Amino acid sequence: MKVPEGKTITLTVVSHQLKDTKMRWAANIVFPGGAEEGDDLPVTVENGDCEKVADGVFEFAGQAIKITDGEGSLAYADFIKGKHETAIWLKRPGMDPVPGSLTFA
């Protein structure tokens, strides 16, 4: 699998809706143009107040992605390997884990 040159694809994953906006989150997984199996994909995560998640683990595509200052990365090959895995979670220290799902804008 290879992303077409000049075309960036972004998957957006959001948490289930919660009253406390600090508990909500949104993650973007970016597939830059020309990316292929040997590349790393940038991952960004913000809470429901549009603040970077300082520390956490984003579980996506069967991987536990370490998030620091709102950023992490996912190997494209790991995405391909785990693309059928449906569990999506954000786990942050001192907070309950919050599930999420893919969204379409």
Coordinates of C-alpha atoms in Angstrom, one line a residue:
M1 CA 0.0 0.0 0.0
K2 CA 1.2 3.4 -0.9
V3 CA -0.4 6.9 -0.5
P4 CA -0.6 8.7 -3.8
E5 CA 2.1 11.3 -4.3
G6 CA 0.8 14.8 -3.5
K7 CA -2.2 13.5 -1.6
T8 CA -2.4 13.6 2.2
I9 CA -4.9 11.4 4.0
T10 CA -5.9 12.1 7.6
L11 CA -7.9 9.6 9.7
T12 CA -9.8 11.4 12.6
V13 CA -10.7 9.3 15.6
V14 CA -12.9 10.8 18.4
S15 CA -13.9 9.8 21.8
H16 CA -17.3 8.9 22.8
Q17 CA -19.1 12.0 24.0
L18 CA -18.7 12.8 27.7
K19 CA -19.9 15.8 29.7
D20 CA -16.4 16.6 30.9
T21 CA -14.6 18.1 27.9
K22 CA -11.2 17.4 29.5
M23 CA -12.1 13.7 29.2
R24 CA -13.0 13.9 25.5
W25 CA -10.3 13.6 22.9
A26 CA -9.7 13.6 19.2
A27 CA -6.8 12.0 17.4
N28 CA -5.5 12.5 13.8
I29 CA -3.4 9.9 12.0
V30 CA -1.7 11.5 9.0
F31 CA -0.7 9.5 5.9
P32 CA 1.5 11.9 4.0
G33 CA 1.6 11.8 0.2
G34 CA 4.0 9.1 -1.0
A35 CA 4.0 7.3 2.4
E36 CA 4.5 3.5 2.2
E37 CA 5.0 0.5 4.5
G38 CA 8.4 1.5 5.8
D39 CA 7.4 5.0 6.9
D40 CA 6.1 6.3 10.3
L41 CA 2.8 8.2 10.4
P42 CA 2.5 11.2 12.7
V43 CA -0.3 11.0 15.3
T44 CA -1.7 14.0 17.2
V45 CA -4.1 13.9 20.1
E46 CA -6.0 16.8 21.8
N47 CA -8.6 16.9 24.5
G48 CA -12.1 18.3 24.1
D49 CA -10.8 21.8 24.9
C50 CA -8.4 21.6 21.9
E51 CA -5.4 21.2 24.3
K52 CA -2.6 18.8 23.5
V53 CA -2.8 15.6 25.6
A54 CA 0.4 15.9 27.7
D55 CA 0.8 12.2 28.4
G56 CA -1.0 9.1 27.5
V57 CA -1.3 5.9 25.4
F58 CA -3.5 5.9 22.3
E59 CA -4.5 2.4 21.4
F60 CA -5.3 2.1 17.7
A61 CA -4.8 -0.6 15.0
G62 CA -3.7 -3.0 17.7
Q63 CA -0.8 -0.8 18.8
A64 CA -0.2 1.1 22.0
I65 CA 1.1 4.5 20.8
K66 CA 2.9 6.7 23.4
I67 CA 1.6 10.3 23.3
T68 CA 3.8 13.0 24.7
D69 CA 2.9 16.7 24.3
G70 CA 0.1 15.8 22.0
E71 CA 2.3 13.8 19.6
G72 CA 3.2 10.2 18.7
S73 CA 3.8 8.0 15.7
L74 CA 2.6 4.8 14.2
A75 CA 4.6 2.6 11.8
Y76 CA 2.7 2.3 8.5
A77 CA 3.4 -1.4 8.6
D78 CA 1.8 -1.7 12.0
F79 CA -1.3 0.1 10.7
I80 CA -1.6 -2.3 7.9
K81 CA -1.1 -5.3 10.2
G82 CA -3.8 -4.0 12.6
K83 CA -6.2 -2.3 10.3
H84 CA -9.0 -4.7 11.2
E85 CA -8.5 -4.2 15.0
T86 CA -11.6 -2.3 16.3
A87 CA -10.5 -1.4 19.8
I88 CA -9.7 2.3 20.1
W89 CA -8.8 3.9 23.5
L90 CA -7.0 6.8 25.0
K91 CA -5.5 6.1 28.4
R92 CA -4.1 9.0 30.5
P93 CA -2.5 8.9 33.9
G94 CA -5.0 9.6 36.7
M95 CA -8.0 9.4 34.3
D96 CA -10.4 6.6 33.3
P97 CA -9.6 5.1 29.8
V98 CA -12.0 6.6 27.2
P99 CA -13.0 4.6 24.1
G100 CA -13.4 6.2 20.7
S101 CA -14.3 5.5 17.0
L102 CA -13.4 6.6 13.5
T103 CA -15.4 9.6 12.3
F104 CA -16.1 11.1 8.9
A105 CA -16.2 14.8 8.3

